[in-house]
Tab-separated table of C-alpha atoms in Angstrom:
chain	number	residue	atom	x	y	z
A	1	MET	CA	165.752	335.410	153.242
A	2	ASP	CA	161.896	337.343	152.362
A	3	GLU	CA	162.905	341.080	153.450
A	4	ASP	CA	159.764	341.227	153.274
A	5	ALA	CA	158.112	337.978	155.405
A	6	GLY	CA	161.001	338.019	157.012
A	7	VAL	CA	161.348	334.115	156.755
A	8	THR	CA	165.004	332.551	156.141
A	9	LEU	CA	164.763	329.233	153.860
A	10	ASP	CA	166.845	326.217	154.719
A	11	MET	CA	166.010	324.512	151.831
A	12	PRO	CA	167.366	320.927	149.918
A	13	ALA	CA	168.741	322.174	145.936
A	14	THR	CA	166.873	318.490	144.945
A	15	VAL	CA	164.602	316.353	145.957
A	16	THR	CA	167.271	313.678	146.261
A	17	ASP	CA	168.662	315.857	149.179
A	18	VAL	CA	165.606	316.332	150.610
A	19	LEU	CA	166.357	313.597	153.203
A	20	THR	CA	169.282	314.321	153.574
A	21	LYS	CA	168.882	316.445	157.402
A	22	ALA	CA	167.084	314.153	158.599
A	23	LEU	CA	169.297	311.035	157.614
A	24	ALA	CA	172.134	313.083	159.827
A	25	ALA	CA	169.863	313.830	162.929
A	26	GLU	CA	168.064	310.880	163.374
A	27	PRO	CA	167.844	308.792	160.658
A	28	GLU	CA	165.226	305.813	162.355
A	29	ARG	CA	162.805	309.000	162.972
A	30	GLU	CA	159.629	307.170	161.617
A	31	ALA	CA	159.917	308.528	157.935
A	32	LEU	CA	156.238	307.601	155.670
A	33	VAL	CA	153.125	305.512	156.981
A	34	SER	CA	150.780	303.906	155.063
A	35	ARG	CA	148.211	301.021	155.596
A	36	ARG	CA	150.686	298.688	154.319
A	37	GLY	CA	153.454	299.463	156.869
A	38	ARG	CA	155.687	301.689	157.793
A	39	TRP	CA	158.666	303.334	157.148
A	40	THR	CA	162.318	305.359	158.865
A	41	TYR	CA	164.235	307.892	156.864
A	42	ARG	CA	166.729	305.198	156.033
A	43	GLU	CA	164.017	303.099	155.045
A	44	LEU	CA	162.603	305.435	152.897
A	45	ASP	CA	166.323	306.482	151.328
A	46	ASP	CA	166.843	303.108	151.067
A	47	ALA	CA	163.799	302.718	149.269
A	48	ALA	CA	164.470	305.705	146.713
A	49	ALA	CA	167.294	304.146	146.027
A	50	ARG	CA	165.519	300.707	144.532
A	51	ALA	CA	163.542	302.275	142.701
A	52	ALA	CA	165.785	304.576	140.757
A	53	GLY	CA	167.786	301.482	139.885
A	54	ALA	CA	164.074	299.931	139.046
A	55	LEU	CA	163.295	302.625	136.629
A	56	ALA	CA	166.715	302.217	135.375
A	57	ALA	CA	166.751	298.854	134.803
A	58	LEU	CA	162.876	299.854	132.718
A	59	GLY	CA	164.817	302.151	130.712
A	60	VAL	CA	164.730	305.503	132.481
A	61	ARG	CA	167.167	308.163	131.820
A	62	ALA	CA	167.052	311.558	133.184
A	63	GLY	CA	163.856	313.784	130.673
A	64	ASP	CA	161.730	310.594	130.462
A	65	ARG	CA	158.566	310.614	131.813
A	66	VAL	CA	157.175	308.449	134.372
A	67	ALA	CA	153.477	308.073	134.706
A	68	ALA	CA	151.846	307.024	137.865
A	69	CYS	CA	148.564	306.087	138.394
A	70	LEU	CA	147.980	304.229	141.966
A	71	PRO	CA	146.217	303.733	145.153
A	72	ASN	CA	147.773	306.065	147.848
A	73	GLU	CA	149.866	303.551	149.692
A	74	ALA	CA	154.269	303.919	149.627
A	75	ASP	CA	154.488	302.603	146.215
A	76	ILE	CA	153.534	306.009	144.521
A	77	VAL	CA	156.274	308.082	147.337
A	78	VAL	CA	159.370	305.924	146.801
A	79	ALA	CA	158.237	306.216	142.941
A	80	PHE	CA	158.239	309.365	142.813
A	81	HIS	CA	161.007	308.947	144.878
A	82	GLY	CA	163.182	307.411	142.499
A	83	ALA	CA	162.378	309.691	139.371
A	84	MET	CA	164.029	312.301	140.969
A	85	ARG	CA	167.013	311.102	141.835
A	86	LEU	CA	166.846	309.601	137.886
A	87	GLY	CA	166.489	313.672	136.515
A	88	ALA	CA	163.109	312.513	135.217
A	89	ILE	CA	159.842	314.040	134.871
A	90	TRP	CA	157.087	313.288	137.113
A	91	VAL	CA	153.244	312.910	135.655
A	92	GLY	CA	150.327	311.815	137.837
A	93	VAL	CA	147.344	309.894	136.910
A	94	ASN	CA	144.542	310.285	138.424
A	95	ARG	CA	142.386	306.859	138.936
A	96	ALA	CA	138.970	308.698	138.653
A	97	LEU	CA	139.814	309.609	134.863
A	98	ALA	CA	137.813	307.460	132.250
A	99	ALA	CA	140.132	305.309	129.678
A	100	PRO	CA	140.071	308.282	127.112
A	101	GLU	CA	141.147	310.989	129.921
A	102	LYS	CA	143.719	309.311	131.065
A	103	ALA	CA	144.576	308.040	127.929
A	104	PHE	CA	145.231	311.907	126.679
A	105	LEU	CA	147.349	312.976	129.625
A	106	LEU	CA	150.011	309.689	128.894
A	107	ALA	CA	149.535	311.123	124.815
A	108	ASP	CA	149.789	314.863	126.173
A	109	SER	CA	152.655	314.610	128.314
A	110	GLN	CA	154.525	311.889	126.286
A	111	SER	CA	154.983	309.470	128.804
A	112	SER	CA	157.863	306.037	128.332
A	113	VAL	CA	156.467	304.612	131.837
A	114	LEU	CA	153.383	303.609	133.554
A	115	LEU	CA	153.184	302.830	136.940
A	116	CYS	CA	149.554	301.569	137.409
A	117	ASP	CA	146.984	299.820	139.113
A	118	ALA	CA	145.650	296.915	137.826
A	119	ALA	CA	142.217	298.401	136.119
A	120	THR	CA	144.146	301.167	134.783
A	121	ALA	CA	146.604	298.618	132.633
A	122	ALA	CA	143.338	296.480	131.257
A	123	GLU	CA	141.216	299.687	130.649
A	124	LEU	CA	143.742	301.817	129.034
A	125	GLY	CA	143.968	298.262	126.276
A	126	ALA	CA	141.867	299.937	123.492
A	127	HIS	CA	144.423	302.984	123.794
A	128	ARG	CA	147.596	301.933	123.326
A	129	GLY	CA	148.134	302.535	119.679
A	130	GLU	CA	147.922	306.202	120.584
A	131	LEU	CA	150.257	306.444	123.495
A	132	ASP	CA	154.486	306.258	123.368
A	133	LEU	CA	154.681	304.213	126.312
A	134	ARG	CA	157.319	301.755	126.570
A	135	GLU	CA	156.378	299.526	129.701
A	136	VAL	CA	152.938	299.470	131.625
A	137	VAL	CA	153.878	298.231	134.725
A	138	GLU	CA	151.056	297.315	136.939
A	139	GLU	CA	150.790	297.428	140.972
A	140	THR	CA	152.229	294.356	142.021
A	141	SER	CA	155.378	294.642	139.824
A	142	TRP	CA	155.845	297.369	140.223
A	143	HIS	CA	155.950	296.575	144.538
A	144	ALA	CA	158.318	293.468	143.685
A	145	LEU	CA	160.523	294.822	141.814
A	146	ALA	CA	161.238	299.028	143.587
A	147	GLU	CA	161.495	295.596	146.550
A	148	GLU	CA	164.102	293.249	144.641
A	149	THR	CA	166.262	295.473	142.251
A	150	PRO	CA	169.154	296.536	144.394
A	151	ALA	CA	169.731	300.542	145.464
A	152	VAL	CA	171.506	302.914	143.060
A	153	ARG	CA	173.410	305.923	144.998
A	154	ASP	CA	176.259	306.164	142.390
A	155	LEU	CA	173.918	308.520	139.748
A	156	PRO	CA	174.853	311.861	137.353
A	157	PRO	CA	174.077	314.918	139.348
A	158	VAL	CA	170.275	316.121	138.508
A	159	ASP	CA	169.173	320.423	137.590
A	160	PRO	CA	167.360	321.321	140.107
A	161	PHE	CA	165.434	324.025	137.264
A	162	ALA	CA	164.856	321.115	134.882
A	163	PRO	CA	161.687	319.504	134.526
A	164	ALA	CA	160.638	317.247	137.114
A	165	GLY	CA	157.050	317.689	137.240
A	166	ILE	CA	153.815	318.087	134.884
A	167	ALA	CA	151.018	319.194	136.888
A	168	TYR	CA	147.022	318.940	134.221
A	169	THR	CA	144.658	322.203	134.812
A	170	SER	CA	141.185	320.619	135.288
A	171	GLY	CA	139.796	319.922	131.510
A	172	THR	CA	137.123	322.074	132.735
A	173	THR	CA	136.335	324.358	129.622
A	174	GLY	CA	138.818	322.202	127.387
A	175	ARG	CA	141.920	319.616	127.395
A	176	PRO	CA	143.639	319.700	130.419
A	177	LYS	CA	147.150	321.235	129.874
A	178	GLY	CA	150.253	320.836	131.867
A	179	ALA	CA	151.868	323.240	134.048
A	180	VAL	CA	155.766	322.312	134.094
A	181	HIS	CA	157.673	322.261	137.288
A	182	SER	CA	160.916	321.848	138.406
A	183	GLN	CA	162.763	320.526	141.580
A	184	HIS	CA	163.180	323.719	142.877
A	185	ASN	CA	160.120	324.451	142.228
A	186	LEU	CA	158.684	321.440	143.812
A	187	LEU	CA	160.522	321.893	147.087
A	188	VAL	CA	159.858	326.094	147.809
A	189	PRO	CA	156.471	325.321	149.014
A	190	GLY	CA	157.366	322.936	151.998
A	191	ALA	CA	160.556	325.022	152.979
A	192	VAL	CA	157.792	328.163	152.934
A	193	LEU	CA	155.705	326.067	155.126
A	194	VAL	CA	158.253	324.837	157.502
A	195	ALA	CA	160.042	328.124	157.670
A	196	SER	CA	156.730	330.246	158.426
A	197	ARG	CA	154.324	327.877	160.611
A	198	GLY	CA	157.233	327.089	162.299
A	199	TYR	CA	157.497	322.707	160.952
A	200	ASP	CA	159.630	320.573	162.575
A	201	ALA	CA	159.585	316.953	163.767
A	202	SER	CA	156.659	317.176	166.032
A	203	LEU	CA	154.932	317.201	162.944
A	204	ARG	CA	152.751	314.472	161.779
A	205	LYS	CA	150.911	315.363	158.466
A	206	GLY	CA	147.767	313.491	156.852
A	207	ASP	CA	146.363	313.516	153.465
A	208	CYS	CA	143.682	311.917	151.842
A	209	LEU	CA	143.791	313.759	149.028
A	210	PRO	CA	145.608	311.316	145.742
A	211	LEU	CA	149.084	311.517	145.885
A	212	THR	CA	149.029	311.587	142.036
A	213	ILE	CA	147.963	315.320	142.337
A	214	LEU	CA	151.092	317.019	142.308
A	215	ASN	CA	150.857	319.204	144.706
A	216	MET	CA	150.125	316.851	147.139
A	217	VAL	CA	153.466	315.169	147.129
A	218	VAL	CA	154.995	318.805	147.246
A	219	LEU	CA	152.467	319.006	150.773
A	220	THR	CA	153.311	315.388	151.626
A	221	THR	CA	156.764	314.257	151.735
A	222	LEU	CA	158.230	316.580	150.654
A	223	LEU	CA	157.107	319.379	152.884
A	224	VAL	CA	157.737	316.682	155.994
A	225	ALA	CA	161.275	315.610	155.232
A	226	GLN	CA	162.023	319.456	155.059
A	227	ALA	CA	160.657	319.391	158.948
A	228	GLY	CA	162.399	315.961	159.663
A	229	GLY	CA	158.226	315.018	160.588
A	230	THR	CA	156.079	311.962	159.383
A	231	CYS	CA	154.527	311.907	156.798
A	232	VAL	CA	150.788	310.031	156.852
A	233	VAL	CA	149.507	308.828	153.611
A	234	MET	CA	145.771	307.936	154.269
A	235	ASP	CA	143.895	305.544	152.087
A	236	GLN	CA	140.014	306.442	152.946
A	237	ILE	CA	138.203	310.087	152.010
A	238	HIS	CA	135.755	309.193	154.071
A	239	ALA	CA	134.540	311.251	157.328
A	240	GLU	CA	134.735	308.431	159.380
A	241	GLY	CA	137.842	306.840	157.144
A	242	VAL	CA	139.461	309.873	158.382
A	243	ALA	CA	139.041	310.615	161.711
A	244	GLU	CA	140.598	306.879	162.183
A	245	TRP	CA	143.734	307.609	160.840
A	246	ILE	CA	143.919	310.775	162.852
A	247	GLU	CA	143.297	309.400	165.651
A	248	ARG	CA	145.255	306.015	165.732
A	249	GLU	CA	148.582	308.276	164.411
A	250	ARG	CA	148.202	311.236	166.021
A	251	VAL	CA	147.989	313.479	163.425
A	252	THR	CA	148.901	317.311	164.178
A	253	VAL	CA	148.275	318.633	160.258
A	254	TRP	CA	145.357	317.831	158.157
A	255	ASN	CA	144.833	317.994	154.734
A	256	GLY	CA	141.480	317.832	153.140
A	257	PRO	CA	138.547	318.850	151.204
A	258	PRO	CA	136.106	321.207	153.147
A	259	PRO	CA	132.590	318.475	153.113
A	260	VAL	CA	134.818	316.167	154.516
A	261	LEU	CA	135.492	318.521	157.773
A	262	HIS	CA	132.104	320.355	158.059
C-alpha cells in the first residue's frame, strides 16, 4: 500500500507469474495481437514455455545475457518471456543503430546469444571477433526453433531482485551506459498504472515504438497482462499506419511519439 498515493499494488512476484491471473480467470481471452496473428493467454503462455525451452537448448542459463535485435512481432515478445523464465538478462538492441553501435552494446553487456534479423547478422560479421557471442540466431531460425521446441515448465525459481534486463542510454554525450533492472523493477510500472488508472480486461493497448527498448516491453506485455487486457504490437510508426491499427484493433490506449500524434 502506497499511503501517500492511496494505491494498493497487486503485482506478481516474477515475470513468469505475470500471466497467472489472466490464465486462471479466462485463458482463452485475447492476450497478444501482431501482424502475424492472435494469441490467447493460454497460447502466449505455451509459446513462452517453448521459448524458454528453445533458449535453454541454445545453452542459456540464469544470468546469461540474451540480446534481441528483432522487429515488432510476436517473436520478440515470446523470446522476452522465455528469457525471464530462465532467469536470463535481456538486452534490447535497436535495429536502427549502425553496426559498430550494435557491436558495442553486445560487447559491453557481454551478451552470449543474439536473436536478430538477417541484416543485423550480416553486418555484425566483421565484428564477431570483438564479441562474446556463442550463438547468433536469425529471425526465421528463431521463429522455427521457438515453435518446434517442447515447452519447458519445470524450471528453478527465479530471484525477482536479480538482474533481469539492461536498458542502454542514448549515448548522445558519450558511449551508452547500461542501466540494470530486476524483474521486480520491470513489473512495478505496470502494477502502478493498472491500479492508478483502473485498467482492466477491456484494455487494448497499442504500441508502435520498437520493443527492443526495454521500457516498451514494460509498457506492453507486462502492463497489459497485469490488467488482463490485449497487447497490440504495431509494425507501423507513421501516422497513417498507426491510425489503421487503432481503428482495426479498437485500440483504447496508445503510446507513441508526439509528432505522430500531431
